XYZ file of C-alpha atoms in Angstrom:
104
model
C 0.000 0.000 0.000
C 1.348 3.444 -0.780
C 2.290 5.577 2.197
C -0.671 7.937 1.648
C -3.246 5.186 2.146
C -3.121 5.621 5.944
C -4.978 2.483 7.023
C -5.841 2.107 10.669
C -6.249 -1.603 11.279
C -7.926 -3.032 14.337
C -7.573 -6.562 15.640
C -10.098 -9.319 15.109
C -13.201 -8.536 13.100
C -13.356 -4.917 14.187
C -14.119 -2.164 11.724
C -11.056 -0.586 10.156
C -10.385 2.397 7.931
C -8.474 2.403 4.669
C -8.324 5.933 3.306
C -11.930 7.092 3.051
C -13.245 3.532 3.227
C -14.777 1.762 6.181
C -13.927 -1.922 6.115
C -16.102 -4.402 8.000
C -14.282 -7.756 7.842
C -17.027 -9.693 9.655
C -19.484 -8.639 6.938
C -16.967 -8.752 4.059
C -18.032 -5.209 3.277
C -16.220 -2.054 2.185
C -18.104 1.231 2.184
C -17.584 4.925 1.496
C -19.834 7.826 0.655
C -23.018 5.880 1.287
C -22.034 3.101 -1.135
C -20.957 -0.343 -0.049
C -19.408 -3.280 -1.849
C -19.477 -6.893 -0.695
C -16.127 -8.658 -1.051
C -15.410 -12.345 -1.368
C -13.791 -13.741 1.797
C -10.355 -14.194 0.173
C -10.385 -10.610 -1.132
C -11.218 -9.426 2.398
C -8.425 -11.565 3.849
C -6.029 -9.987 1.359
C -7.224 -6.484 2.246
C -6.800 -7.160 5.976
C -3.316 -8.581 5.446
C -2.230 -5.545 3.426
C -3.901 -3.066 5.795
C -1.921 -4.513 8.691
C 1.307 -3.673 6.807
C 0.922 -0.102 5.551
C 3.795 1.087 3.391
C 5.505 -2.309 3.475
C 6.420 -4.419 0.470
C 4.707 -7.785 0.810
C 5.851 -10.575 -1.488
C 3.520 -12.742 -3.547
C 4.666 -15.779 -1.574
C 3.840 -14.072 1.725
C 0.400 -13.057 0.438
C -0.331 -16.536 -0.889
C 0.712 -18.087 2.442
C -1.382 -15.628 4.458
C -4.554 -15.706 2.370
C -4.442 -19.350 1.250
C -2.645 -21.095 4.146
C -1.823 -24.724 3.477
C -3.358 -24.599 0.004
C -1.389 -24.556 -3.216
C -2.827 -21.920 -5.543
C -1.385 -20.179 -8.556
C -0.526 -16.535 -8.992
C -3.820 -16.086 -10.828
C -5.771 -16.486 -7.575
C -3.831 -13.603 -6.055
C -4.123 -11.526 -9.223
C -7.903 -11.983 -9.257
C -8.197 -11.014 -5.582
C -6.142 -7.846 -6.225
C -8.363 -6.979 -9.207
C -11.482 -7.359 -7.036
C -9.980 -5.184 -4.301
C -8.951 -2.491 -6.742
C -12.440 -2.446 -8.217
C -14.051 -2.180 -4.770
C -11.676 0.638 -3.747
C -11.845 2.472 -7.086
C -8.108 1.904 -7.452
C -6.110 1.299 -10.622
C -2.778 -0.291 -11.364
C -1.721 2.767 -13.361
C -2.334 5.308 -10.596
C -2.673 3.288 -7.379
C -3.928 4.960 -4.226
C -4.204 1.833 -2.098
C -2.617 -1.207 -3.723
C 0.667 -0.741 -5.465
C 2.346 -3.658 -7.213
C 5.957 -3.863 -8.275
C 7.763 -6.015 -10.800
C 9.467 -9.172 -9.625
């Protein structure tokens, strides 16, 4: 996540803030400005993992291990979860505000 994202994670299933978004992990919901988006559980797990590490570089392997523990999945599963998060947050890969990816 870029430094400007300023997430404030809480522990457990508490509500947390990511930028202007309110994230409700227990409901798999992200909301802002009166609009809310329901996330798939793996996309929410990815968001929580990233929000707990603001400004840090997190490797693909670390994300795969955290979101899909004990399960062998391909990079496509992670890519699809990132796409869903970006869509929910109104983020893009070209001008990221919340999720920034870097080349290998």
